[in-house]
CSV table of C-alpha atoms in Angstrom, one decimal:
chain,number,residue,atom,x,y,z
A,1,MET,CA,109.8,101.7,109.0
A,2,CYS,CA,107.5,101.6,105.9
A,3,PHE,CA,107.9,101.9,102.2
A,4,LEU,CA,105.4,104.0,100.2
A,5,ASP,CA,104.9,103.5,96.4
A,6,HIS,CA,105.3,106.1,93.7
A,7,VAL,CA,101.5,106.7,93.6
A,8,TYR,CA,101.8,108.2,97.1
A,9,SER,CA,104.4,110.8,96.1
A,10,ARG,CA,102.6,111.6,92.8
A,11,GLN,CA,99.2,112.0,94.4
A,12,TRP,CA,100.4,114.2,97.3
A,13,SER,CA,102.3,116.5,94.9
A,14,HIS,CA,99.4,116.7,92.5
A,15,LYS,CA,96.8,117.4,95.2
A,16,TYR,CA,99.0,119.9,97.1
A,17,PRO,CA,97.5,123.1,95.6
A,18,LYS,CA,94.0,122.1,96.9
A,19,PHE,CA,95.5,121.4,100.4
A,20,LYS,CA,97.5,124.7,100.4
A,21,SER,CA,94.4,126.8,99.5
A,22,ASP,CA,92.3,125.2,102.2
A,23,GLU,CA,92.5,127.3,105.4
A,24,GLY,CA,91.0,124.7,107.7
A,25,ASP,CA,89.5,125.4,111.1
A,26,LEU,CA,90.8,127.6,114.0
A,27,ASN,CA,93.2,124.9,115.1
A,28,GLY,CA,94.7,124.6,111.6
A,29,LEU,CA,93.0,121.2,111.1
A,30,GLY,CA,90.2,120.1,108.7
A,31,ARG,CA,92.1,120.9,105.6
A,32,ARG,CA,91.6,118.8,102.5
A,33,LEU,CA,94.0,115.8,102.3
A,34,PRO,CA,94.3,113.6,99.2
A,35,GLY,CA,91.9,110.7,98.9
A,36,GLY,CA,93.1,107.6,100.8
A,37,ALA,CA,95.4,109.6,103.1
A,38,TRP,CA,94.2,107.6,106.1
A,39,ASN,CA,95.1,104.4,104.3
A,40,TYR,CA,98.7,105.5,104.0
A,41,HIS,CA,98.7,106.7,107.7
A,42,ALA,CA,97.5,103.2,108.7
A,43,CYS,CA,99.8,101.5,106.2
A,44,ILE,CA,97.1,99.4,104.6
A,45,VAL,CA,98.4,100.3,101.1
A,46,PRO,CA,99.9,99.1,98.9
A,47,THR,CA,97.5,96.2,99.1
A,48,PHE,CA,100.1,93.5,98.2
A,49,CYS,CA,102.4,94.4,101.2
A,50,GLN,CA,100.2,95.7,104.0
A,51,SER,CA,102.0,96.3,107.3
A,52,MET,CA,99.0,97.5,109.3
A,53,LYS,CA,101.4,99.8,111.2
A,54,VAL,CA,100.4,103.4,112.2
A,55,LEU,CA,102.7,106.2,111.2
A,56,GLY,CA,104.2,108.0,114.2
A,57,VAL,CA,103.2,105.2,116.5
A,58,ASP,CA,104.6,102.0,115.0
A,59,VAL,CA,106.6,103.6,112.2
A,60,ASP,CA,109.4,106.1,112.6
A,61,ASP,CA,111.0,106.0,109.2
A,62,ILE,CA,109.2,106.4,105.8
A,63,TYR,CA,110.9,105.8,102.4
A,64,ALA,CA,109.4,106.8,99.1
A,65,PRO,CA,110.5,107.4,95.5
A,66,VAL,CA,109.6,110.9,94.2
A,67,ASN,CA,109.3,111.9,90.5
A,68,PHE,CA,110.3,115.3,89.2
A,69,ARG,CA,108.3,116.5,86.1
A,70,ASN,CA,108.1,113.0,84.6
A,71,GLU,CA,111.9,113.3,84.0
A,72,HIS,CA,113.8,112.2,87.0
A,73,TRP,CA,113.5,110.1,90.2
A,74,ILE,CA,114.9,110.8,93.6
A,75,ALA,CA,114.6,109.0,97.0
A,76,ILE,CA,113.4,110.5,100.2
A,77,TRP,CA,113.7,109.3,103.8
A,78,ILE,CA,111.3,110.9,106.2
A,79,SER,CA,112.4,110.6,109.8
A,80,ILE,CA,109.4,111.3,112.0
A,81,PRO,CA,111.3,111.5,115.4
A,82,LYS,CA,113.7,114.0,113.8
A,83,ASN,CA,111.0,116.0,111.9
A,84,HIS,CA,113.5,115.9,109.0
A,85,ILE,CA,113.6,114.6,105.4
A,86,VAL,CA,116.8,113.4,103.7
A,87,VAL,CA,116.9,113.5,99.8
A,88,TRP,CA,119.2,111.3,97.8
A,89,ASP,CA,119.6,112.4,94.2
A,90,SER,CA,121.7,110.5,91.6
A,91,ILE,CA,122.0,113.5,89.2
A,92,ILE,CA,122.1,116.6,91.3
A,93,SER,CA,122.4,119.0,88.4
A,94,HIS,CA,119.0,117.9,87.1
A,95,ILE,CA,117.0,119.7,89.9
A,96,SER,CA,118.0,123.2,91.0
A,97,ARG,CA,117.7,124.2,94.6
A,98,GLU,CA,114.6,126.4,93.8
A,99,ASP,CA,112.9,123.5,92.0
A,100,LEU,CA,113.7,121.1,94.8
A,101,ASP,CA,112.1,123.5,97.3
A,102,VAL,CA,108.9,123.4,95.3
A,103,LEU,CA,109.1,119.6,94.9
A,104,MET,CA,109.6,119.0,98.6
A,105,GLU,CA,107.1,121.5,99.9
A,106,PRO,CA,104.1,119.0,99.9
A,107,PHE,CA,106.1,116.6,102.0
A,108,VAL,CA,107.6,118.9,104.6
A,109,THR,CA,104.1,120.4,105.1
A,110,LYS,CA,101.6,117.6,104.7
A,111,VAL,CA,103.5,114.8,106.5
A,112,PRO,CA,103.4,116.6,110.0
A,113,TYR,CA,99.8,117.6,109.2
A,114,LEU,CA,98.8,114.0,108.4
A,115,LEU,CA,100.2,112.8,111.7
A,116,VAL,CA,98.2,115.3,113.7
A,117,GLU,CA,95.0,115.0,111.6
A,118,CYS,CA,94.8,111.2,111.5
A,119,ALA,CA,96.0,110.6,115.0
A,120,GLY,CA,93.8,108.0,116.7
A,121,SER,CA,93.7,109.8,120.1
A,122,ASP,CA,94.5,113.1,121.8
A,123,GLU,CA,97.5,111.4,123.4
A,124,GLN,CA,98.9,110.5,120.0
A,125,ARG,CA,98.1,113.9,118.6
A,126,VAL,CA,100.0,115.9,121.1
A,127,GLN,CA,103.2,114.1,120.2
A,128,HIS,CA,103.3,115.9,116.9
A,129,THR,CA,103.0,119.5,115.7
A,130,LEU,CA,102.0,121.2,112.5
A,131,GLU,CA,105.4,122.8,112.1
A,132,PRO,CA,106.9,122.0,108.7
A,133,TYR,CA,109.7,119.5,108.6
A,134,THR,CA,113.2,120.5,107.5
A,135,TYR,CA,115.0,118.7,104.6
A,136,GLU,CA,118.4,118.4,103.1
A,137,ARG,CA,119.8,116.9,99.9
A,138,VAL,CA,122.8,114.8,100.8
A,139,THR,CA,125.7,115.2,98.3
A,140,VAL,CA,128.7,113.5,100.0
A,141,GLY,CA,129.1,109.8,99.5
A,142,VAL,CA,126.0,109.5,97.3
A,143,PRO,CA,126.7,107.4,94.1
A,144,HIS,CA,125.8,109.2,90.9
A,145,CYS,CA,124.5,107.7,87.7
A,146,ARG,CA,124.0,108.6,84.0
A,147,ALA,CA,120.6,109.6,82.6
A,148,GLY,CA,118.2,106.7,82.5
A,149,ASP,CA,119.4,104.9,85.6
A,150,CYS,CA,118.0,107.3,88.2
A,151,GLY,CA,115.0,105.1,89.0
A,152,MET,CA,117.2,102.1,89.7
A,153,PHE,CA,119.5,104.2,91.8
A,154,THR,CA,116.6,105.6,93.7
A,155,LEU,CA,115.5,102.1,94.8
A,156,LYS,CA,119.0,101.1,95.7
A,157,TYR,CA,119.4,104.2,97.9
A,158,ILE,CA,116.3,103.1,99.8
A,159,GLU,CA,117.4,99.5,100.0
A,160,CYS,CA,120.8,100.3,101.4
A,161,HIS,CA,119.7,102.8,104.0
A,162,ALA,CA,116.8,100.7,105.2
A,163,LEU,CA,119.2,97.9,105.8
A,164,GLY,CA,121.5,100.1,107.8
A,165,MET,CA,124.2,99.9,105.1
A,166,SER,CA,126.5,102.6,103.8
A,167,PHE,CA,126.6,102.9,100.0
A,168,PRO,CA,129.2,100.3,98.9
A,169,PRO,CA,131.9,101.0,96.3
A,170,GLU,CA,130.2,98.5,94.0
A,171,PHE,CA,127.2,100.7,93.9
A,172,CYS,CA,128.4,102.9,91.0
A,173,ASN,CA,127.7,103.9,87.5
A,174,LYS,CA,129.9,101.2,85.8
A,175,ASN,CA,127.9,98.4,87.5
A,176,ALA,CA,124.5,99.9,86.6
A,177,LYS,CA,123.6,97.1,84.1
A,178,ALA,CA,124.5,94.3,86.6
A,179,ILE,CA,122.6,96.1,89.4
A,180,ARG,CA,119.5,96.5,87.1
A,181,GLU,CA,119.5,92.8,86.1
A,182,LYS,CA,119.9,91.6,89.7
A,183,MET,CA,117.2,93.9,90.9
A,184,ALA,CA,114.8,92.8,88.2
A,185,LEU,CA,115.4,89.2,89.1
A,186,ASP,CA,114.9,89.8,92.8
A,187,ILE,CA,111.6,91.7,92.2
A,188,PHE,CA,110.4,88.9,90.0
A,189,LYS,CA,111.1,86.3,92.5
A,190,GLU,CA,109.9,88.0,95.7
A,191,THR,CA,106.7,89.7,94.4
A,192,PRO,CA,105.0,87.1,92.1
A,193,GLU,CA,101.4,88.2,92.9
A,194,CYS,CA,101.7,91.9,93.5
A,195,HIS,CA,101.1,93.1,89.9
A,196,SER,CA,97.5,91.8,89.9
A,197,LYS,CA,96.8,94.0,92.9
A,198,GLU,CA,99.0,97.1,92.4
A,199,ASN,CA,96.2,99.2,90.8
A,200,GLU,CA,93.5,98.4,93.3
A,201,ASP,CA,94.6,100.9,95.9
A,202,ASN,CA,92.1,103.8,96.2
A,203,ASP,CA,91.3,103.8,92.5
A,204,GLU,CA,88.0,105.5,93.1
A,205,ASN,CA,89.5,108.6,94.7
A,206,MET,CA,93.1,108.8,93.5
A,207,ARG,CA,92.7,109.0,89.8
A,208,THR,CA,96.4,109.6,89.6
A,209,TYR,CA,96.9,107.7,86.4
A,210,ASP,CA,94.1,109.6,84.6
A,211,GLU,CA,95.3,113.1,85.6
A,212,GLN,CA,99.0,112.7,85.0
A,213,GLY,CA,101.1,111.0,82.3
A,214,LEU,CA,103.5,108.5,83.8
A,215,PRO,CA,106.9,107.8,82.4
A,216,GLY,CA,107.4,104.2,81.4
A,217,PRO,CA,109.8,101.8,79.9
A,218,CYS,CA,109.8,100.7,76.3
A,219,PHE,CA,107.4,97.9,75.6
A,220,THR,CA,108.6,94.5,74.4
A,221,SER,CA,106.8,91.7,72.6
A,222,GLY,CA,107.5,88.5,70.8
A,223,GLY,CA,109.2,85.2,71.1
A,224,LYS,CA,112.8,84.1,70.9
A,225,HIS,CA,113.7,85.9,67.7
A,226,VAL,CA,111.4,88.9,67.7
A,227,CYS,CA,111.2,92.0,69.9
A,228,ALA,CA,109.6,95.4,69.5
A,229,SER,CA,110.6,98.8,70.7
A,230,THR,CA,108.4,101.9,70.6
A,231,CYS,CA,108.6,105.6,70.4
A,232,CYS,CA,105.3,107.0,71.6
A,233,PRO,CA,103.2,109.2,73.9
A,234,THR,CA,101.1,107.9,76.8
A,235,GLN,CA,98.9,105.6,74.9
A,236,GLY,CA,99.3,101.8,75.3
A,237,TYR,CA,100.1,99.0,72.9
A,238,ILE,CA,98.7,95.5,72.5
A,239,PHE,CA,101.1,93.0,70.9
A,240,SER,CA,99.9,89.7,69.5
A,241,GLU,CA,102.2,86.7,69.8
A,242,TYR,CA,104.8,85.8,67.3
A,243,PRO,CA,104.5,85.0,64.4
A,244,ALA,CA,101.3,87.1,63.9
A,245,ASN,CA,103.3,90.3,64.4
A,246,LYS,CA,100.5,92.7,64.9
A,247,VAL,CA,100.2,95.7,67.2
A,248,GLY,CA,97.1,97.5,68.4
A,249,LEU,CA,97.0,101.1,69.6
A,250,THR,CA,94.6,101.9,72.4
A,251,GLY,CA,94.5,103.6,75.8
A,252,VAL,CA,93.9,107.1,77.2
A,253,LEU,CA,94.2,109.8,74.5
A,254,GLU,CA,97.0,112.3,74.9
A,255,VAL,CA,95.3,115.7,75.5
A,256,LYS,CA,96.0,119.3,76.6
A,257,PRO,CA,93.8,121.9,78.2
A,258,VAL,CA,92.5,124.9,76.2
A,259,GLU,CA,90.1,127.8,76.7
A,260,TYR,CA,87.9,126.7,73.8
A,261,THR,CA,84.8,124.6,73.6
A,262,HIS,CA,84.0,125.2,69.9
A,263,THR,CA,86.0,125.5,66.8
A,264,SER,CA,84.6,128.9,66.1
A,265,GLU,CA,86.3,130.2,69.3
A,266,ILE,CA,89.8,129.3,68.1
A,267,LYS,CA,92.1,132.4,67.9
A,268,GLU,CA,95.4,130.7,67.3
A,269,ASP,CA,96.9,129.7,63.9
A,270,ASP,CA,97.2,126.1,65.0
A,271,ILE,CA,96.0,124.3,68.2
A,272,HIS,CA,98.0,121.2,67.1
A,273,GLY,CA,95.1,118.9,67.4
A,274,THR,CA,91.3,118.5,67.5
A,275,ILE,CA,88.8,119.7,70.1
A,276,VAL,CA,87.5,116.4,71.4
A,277,ALA,CA,85.6,117.7,74.5
A,278,ASP,CA,85.0,121.0,76.4
A,279,ASN,CA,88.4,122.8,76.9
A,280,THR,CA,90.2,119.7,75.7
A,281,VAL,CA,92.3,119.2,72.6
A,282,GLY,CA,93.5,115.8,71.5
A,283,VAL,CA,97.1,116.4,70.4
A,284,ASN,CA,98.3,115.4,66.9
A,285,HIS,CA,101.1,112.8,67.4
A,286,ASP,CA,102.9,109.8,65.9
A,287,HIS,CA,103.3,106.2,66.9
A,288,PHE,CA,106.3,104.2,65.6
A,289,VAL,CA,106.8,100.6,66.6
A,290,THR,CA,110.1,98.9,65.5
A,291,PHE,CA,110.4,95.1,65.3
A,292,ARG,CA,113.8,93.5,65.5
A,293,LEU,CA,113.8,90.3,63.4
A,294,ASP,CA,116.7,87.9,63.9
A,295,LEU,CA,115.4,85.4,61.2
A,296,ASP,CA,118.2,82.9,60.6
A,297,ILE,CA,116.6,81.4,57.5
A,298,ASP,CA,117.7,77.8,57.5
A,299,GLY,CA,120.9,78.8,59.3
A,300,SER,CA,122.7,82.0,60.4
A,301,PRO,CA,124.4,83.2,57.1
A,302,ASN,CA,121.7,85.1,55.3
A,303,SER,CA,121.5,87.9,52.6
A,304,PHE,CA,119.0,90.6,51.9
A,305,VAL,CA,117.5,90.8,48.4
A,306,ARG,CA,115.6,93.8,47.0
A,307,ASN,CA,113.6,92.2,44.3
A,308,GLU,CA,112.6,95.2,42.2
A,309,LEU,CA,109.6,95.0,39.9
A,310,VAL,CA,110.5,96.8,36.7
A,311,THR,CA,108.6,97.7,33.5
A,312,LYS,CA,110.1,96.8,30.1
A,313,ARG,CA,108.9,97.5,26.6
A,314,SER,CA,108.3,94.5,24.4
A,315,ALA,CA,111.0,94.0,21.8
A,316,LYS,CA,109.9,94.7,18.2
A,317,SER,CA,111.3,91.3,17.2
A,318,VAL,CA,108.7,89.6,19.4
A,319,ASN,CA,105.5,88.8,17.7
A,320,THR,CA,103.0,90.2,20.2
A,321,PRO,CA,100.4,93.0,20.3
A,322,ARG,CA,101.5,93.9,23.8
A,323,LYS,CA,103.6,97.0,24.2
A,324,SER,CA,105.1,96.3,27.7
A,325,TYR,CA,105.5,93.8,30.5
A,326,TRP,CA,107.0,93.7,33.9
A,327,THR,CA,109.7,91.5,35.4
A,328,THR,CA,111.9,91.2,38.4
A,329,SER,CA,115.4,92.7,38.9
A,330,PRO,CA,116.8,91.2,42.1
A,331,LYS,CA,119.7,93.0,43.8
A,332,THR,CA,121.5,91.6,46.8
A,333,ALA,CA,122.5,94.3,49.3
A,334,LYS,CA,126.2,94.1,50.1
A,335,THR,CA,126.3,96.8,52.8
A,336,GLU,CA,124.0,98.4,55.4
A,337,ALA,CA,123.6,101.5,53.2
A,338,GLU,CA,122.3,99.5,50.3
A,339,ALA,CA,119.7,97.8,52.6
A,340,ARG,CA,118.0,100.9,53.9
A,341,VAL,CA,114.5,101.0,52.5
A,342,LYS,CA,111.7,103.6,52.3
A,343,LEU,CA,108.7,101.7,51.4
A,344,GLY,CA,106.3,102.9,48.8
A,345,LEU,CA,108.9,104.7,46.6
A,346,ARG,CA,109.1,101.9,44.2
A,347,ALA,CA,107.6,98.5,43.6
A,348,GLU,CA,109.8,95.8,45.1
A,349,GLU,CA,109.7,92.7,47.2
A,350,LEU,CA,112.0,92.4,50.3
A,351,VAL,CA,113.3,89.0,50.9
A,352,VAL,CA,115.8,87.5,53.4
A,353,VAL,CA,117.4,84.4,51.8
A,354,ASN,CA,120.0,81.8,52.7
A,355,PRO,CA,122.3,81.8,49.6
A,356,ASN,CA,123.8,78.5,50.8
A,357,ARG,CA,120.5,76.6,50.7
A,358,LYS,CA,118.5,76.0,47.6
A,359,THR,CA,115.5,74.1,46.6
A,360,LYS,CA,115.6,71.2,44.1
A,361,HIS,CA,114.7,73.7,41.4
A,362,GLY,CA,117.6,76.0,42.3
A,363,ASN,CA,115.8,78.8,44.1
A,364,GLU,CA,117.3,80.3,47.3
A,365,VAL,CA,115.2,79.5,50.4
A,366,GLY,CA,113.9,82.6,52.1
A,367,TYR,CA,111.1,84.6,53.7
A,368,ARG,CA,109.7,87.8,52.3
A,369,LEU,CA,108.3,90.8,54.2
A,370,LEU,CA,104.6,91.7,53.6
A,371,SER,CA,104.4,95.1,55.1
A,372,SER,CA,101.7,97.5,56.3
A,373,PRO,CA,100.9,100.7,54.4
A,374,PRO,CA,104.2,102.7,54.8
A,375,SER,CA,104.4,105.7,57.1
A,376,GLY,CA,107.4,107.9,57.7
A,377,PRO,CA,108.4,110.8,60.0
A,378,LEU,CA,106.9,114.3,59.3
A,379,LEU,CA,109.4,116.2,61.4
A,380,VAL,CA,112.5,117.9,60.0
A,381,GLN,CA,115.8,116.0,60.4
A,382,ASP,CA,117.4,118.5,62.8
A,383,ASP,CA,114.5,118.6,65.2
A,384,TYR,CA,115.6,116.9,68.5
A,385,PRO,CA,112.7,114.4,68.7
A,386,GLN,CA,113.6,113.3,65.2
A,387,ILE,CA,117.3,113.0,66.1
A,388,ARG,CA,116.5,110.6,68.8
A,389,ALA,CA,113.9,108.8,66.6
A,390,ALA,CA,116.2,108.6,63.5
A,391,PHE,CA,115.4,104.9,63.3
A,392,THR,CA,112.1,106.1,61.6
A,393,ASN,CA,113.9,107.6,58.7
A,394,TYR,CA,113.6,104.3,56.9
A,395,ASN,CA,111.0,101.6,57.2
A,396,VAL,CA,113.5,98.7,56.9
A,397,TRP,CA,117.1,98.5,58.0
A,398,ILE,CA,119.5,95.5,57.9
A,399,THR,CA,122.4,95.2,60.3
A,400,PRO,CA,124.9,92.5,61.1
A,401,TYR,CA,123.9,90.6,64.3
A,402,ASN,CA,125.3,92.3,67.4
A,403,ARG,CA,124.0,91.2,70.8
A,404,SER,CA,124.3,94.7,72.2
A,405,GLU,CA,122.2,96.3,69.4
A,406,VAL,CA,118.7,95.6,70.7
A,407,TRP,CA,116.7,98.8,71.1
A,408,ALA,CA,116.2,100.9,67.9
A,409,GLY,CA,115.6,104.0,69.9
A,410,GLY,CA,118.2,103.5,72.5
A,411,LEU,CA,117.8,101.9,75.9
A,412,TYR,CA,115.4,104.7,76.9
A,413,ALA,CA,113.9,106.3,73.8
A,414,ASP,CA,112.7,109.4,75.7
A,415,ARG,CA,116.2,110.1,77.1
A,416,SER,CA,118.2,109.3,74.1
A,417,HIS,CA,120.5,111.9,72.4
A,418,GLY,CA,120.4,109.9,69.2
A,419,ASP,CA,123.9,108.5,69.8
A,420,ASP,CA,122.8,105.0,70.8
A,421,THR,CA,120.2,104.3,68.2
A,422,LEU,CA,119.8,102.1,65.1
A,423,ALA,CA,120.6,105.0,62.8
A,424,MET,CA,124.0,105.5,64.5
A,425,TRP,CA,124.9,101.8,64.4
A,426,SER,CA,124.1,101.6,60.7
A,427,GLN,CA,126.4,104.5,59.8
A,428,ARG,CA,129.3,102.1,60.1
A,429,ASN,CA,128.0,100.6,56.8
A,430,ARG,CA,129.1,97.1,57.6
A,431,GLU,CA,129.0,94.2,55.2
A,432,ILE,CA,125.8,92.2,55.4
A,433,GLU,CA,126.0,89.7,52.4
A,434,ASN,CA,126.0,86.1,53.5
A,435,LYS,CA,126.3,87.2,57.2
A,436,ASP,CA,124.3,86.7,60.4
A,437,ILE,CA,121.9,89.6,59.9
A,438,VAL,CA,119.0,91.3,61.6
A,439,MET,CA,116.1,93.0,59.9
A,440,TRP,CA,114.5,96.0,61.6
A,441,TYR,CA,111.0,96.9,60.4
A,442,THR,CA,109.1,100.0,61.6
A,443,ILE,CA,105.4,100.4,61.5
A,444,GLY,CA,104.2,104.0,61.7
A,445,PHE,CA,100.8,105.7,62.5
A,446,HIS,CA,100.1,109.4,62.2
A,447,HIS,CA,97.2,110.0,64.7
A,448,VAL,CA,94.9,112.9,64.1
A,449,PRO,CA,92.5,112.6,67.1
A,450,SER,CA,88.8,112.6,66.7
A,451,GLN,CA,86.0,112.9,69.2
A,452,GLU,CA,85.5,109.2,69.1
A,453,ASP,CA,89.0,108.7,70.4
A,454,PHE,CA,88.3,110.5,73.7
A,455,PRO,CA,88.9,109.6,76.5
A,456,THR,CA,89.7,106.0,75.5
A,457,MET,CA,90.8,105.3,72.0
A,458,PRO,CA,89.3,102.4,70.0
A,459,THR,CA,92.0,100.0,69.0
A,460,LEU,CA,93.8,100.8,65.8
A,461,SER,CA,95.7,97.9,64.4
A,462,GLY,CA,98.6,97.4,62.1
A,463,GLY,CA,101.2,94.7,61.5
A,464,PHE,CA,103.1,92.7,58.9
A,465,GLU,CA,103.7,89.1,57.8
A,466,LEU,CA,106.7,87.0,57.1
A,467,ARG,CA,105.8,84.6,54.3
A,468,PRO,CA,107.9,81.7,53.1
A,469,THR,CA,109.4,82.3,49.6
A,470,ASN,CA,110.8,79.1,48.1
A,471,PHE,CA,111.4,77.8,51.6
A,472,PHE,CA,109.4,74.6,51.0
A,473,GLU,CA,109.8,72.3,48.0
A,474,GLN,CA,106.1,72.5,47.4
A,475,ASN,CA,102.9,73.9,48.9
A,476,PRO,CA,102.9,72.3,52.5
A,477,VAL,CA,99.2,71.6,52.1
A,478,LEU,CA,100.0,69.0,49.5
A,479,LYS,CA,101.7,66.9,52.2
A,480,SER,CA,98.6,66.7,54.4
A,481,LYS,CA,96.8,63.4,54.6
A,482,PRO,CA,94.0,63.0,52.1
A,483,ILE,CA,90.4,63.0,53.4
A,484,LYS,CA,89.1,59.5,53.8
A,485,ILE,CA,85.5,59.2,52.9
A,486,THR,CA,83.6,56.4,54.7
A,487,THR,CA,80.0,55.5,55.1
A,488,ALA,CA,78.6,55.5,58.6
A,489,LYS,CA,76.6,52.5,59.7
A,490,ASN,CA,72.9,53.0,60.0
A,491,CYS,CA,71.7,53.3,63.6
A,492,THR,CA,68.5,51.3,64.4
A,493,PRO,CA,66.6,51.4,67.6
A,494,LYS,CA,66.8,48.3,69.8
A,495,ASN,CA,63.4,46.9,70.6
A,496,ASP,CA,62.9,46.0,74.2
């Protein structure tokens, strides 16, 4: 048996129209196969786990994950002796029978063709035919899962069947979290070097990553007390290490095809972006990166203080020519609702303090947030992307610490219905004064593409700083050792 990676299934589906339109020779051969097809036939890819076995000669069973419209994963088992393909699907309602026929057509057609076309001898070739394989989607006894777990269940289907096991009762939706953690640990232990090689296979002729957007997990960054979740399109993020707390946007620009090559040709009211190349529009989009900050300033019980800067008129009784001055008006947030902040609406400092710890001068020890230029959502509140990204409605949120509340946009931001996000947790309006609290800070970027951004966007950076506020008794620099000035001895040459 052999196991093929997701690049195989994506590439074969993506290149199928060219194969289908190629008539080939009189024998039905000579049609255009995807680049690197021979490598898969000889099992020399993926590079990090080469088996060097030939399909149809040394290999009878092929397992592969297959993606449907960047939305859903299924598993397939290709039985070469039976000329048959079995499909395991964790959410059957997601793919209709008609859509599944379209999805499976490249495999039922091209697998038998590959075995004939790439056969090493006439003796091997006559053992196979160009007749399309049959396929079936098994429904009885197949564990089902909720949205977001289909990829993990896909791998588990393949693992169990390849080991000759029936799907055990423990393989079920309620154990999804434990299965995921165990699988992640096993992969980490067993394939320590594969990630440095996984993108080397047929890069020059596949171009799969350039031609198709790939679904991915949320990105994480930071140390013990900081993590970040993102709500974004296909571009990548570069996180600096805590405590720098900076993020850089770069990667392949999100684009769409159009018939135009010049702005004068545009007939629509809005093309939703910028023409960055011939027949190519860079699409307007947003990037939002949320940092979860479990600060624990000099201990767990903390409070959130909104230190508003207010203008006051000088009292007439004061002998001064000045008409006004500004001062601070600190307000300690008692509940989550009082701690939701839209930056830029008023002048204020945001400080997390420990009200139980004070300096010798009586100031509460704390850290203040120095933010990036504020940026908020531009979509209407009842638009479904904004419902799932409701954590962007405010730049700063404060919640009581809860170990289950980690991802501001839900475990899978692109699959969330908005019911497992920071905005929903905060609706409980819990008490946060002198509690173990977490600060959530969201950085936003509205990206209007330009020609310089295509195809690879120059890095655009943003970030924030957490600066001590009355945390030290004095400027820490004053505690450094003074410079000791000495006079170096004169060096004189030694006469031989």
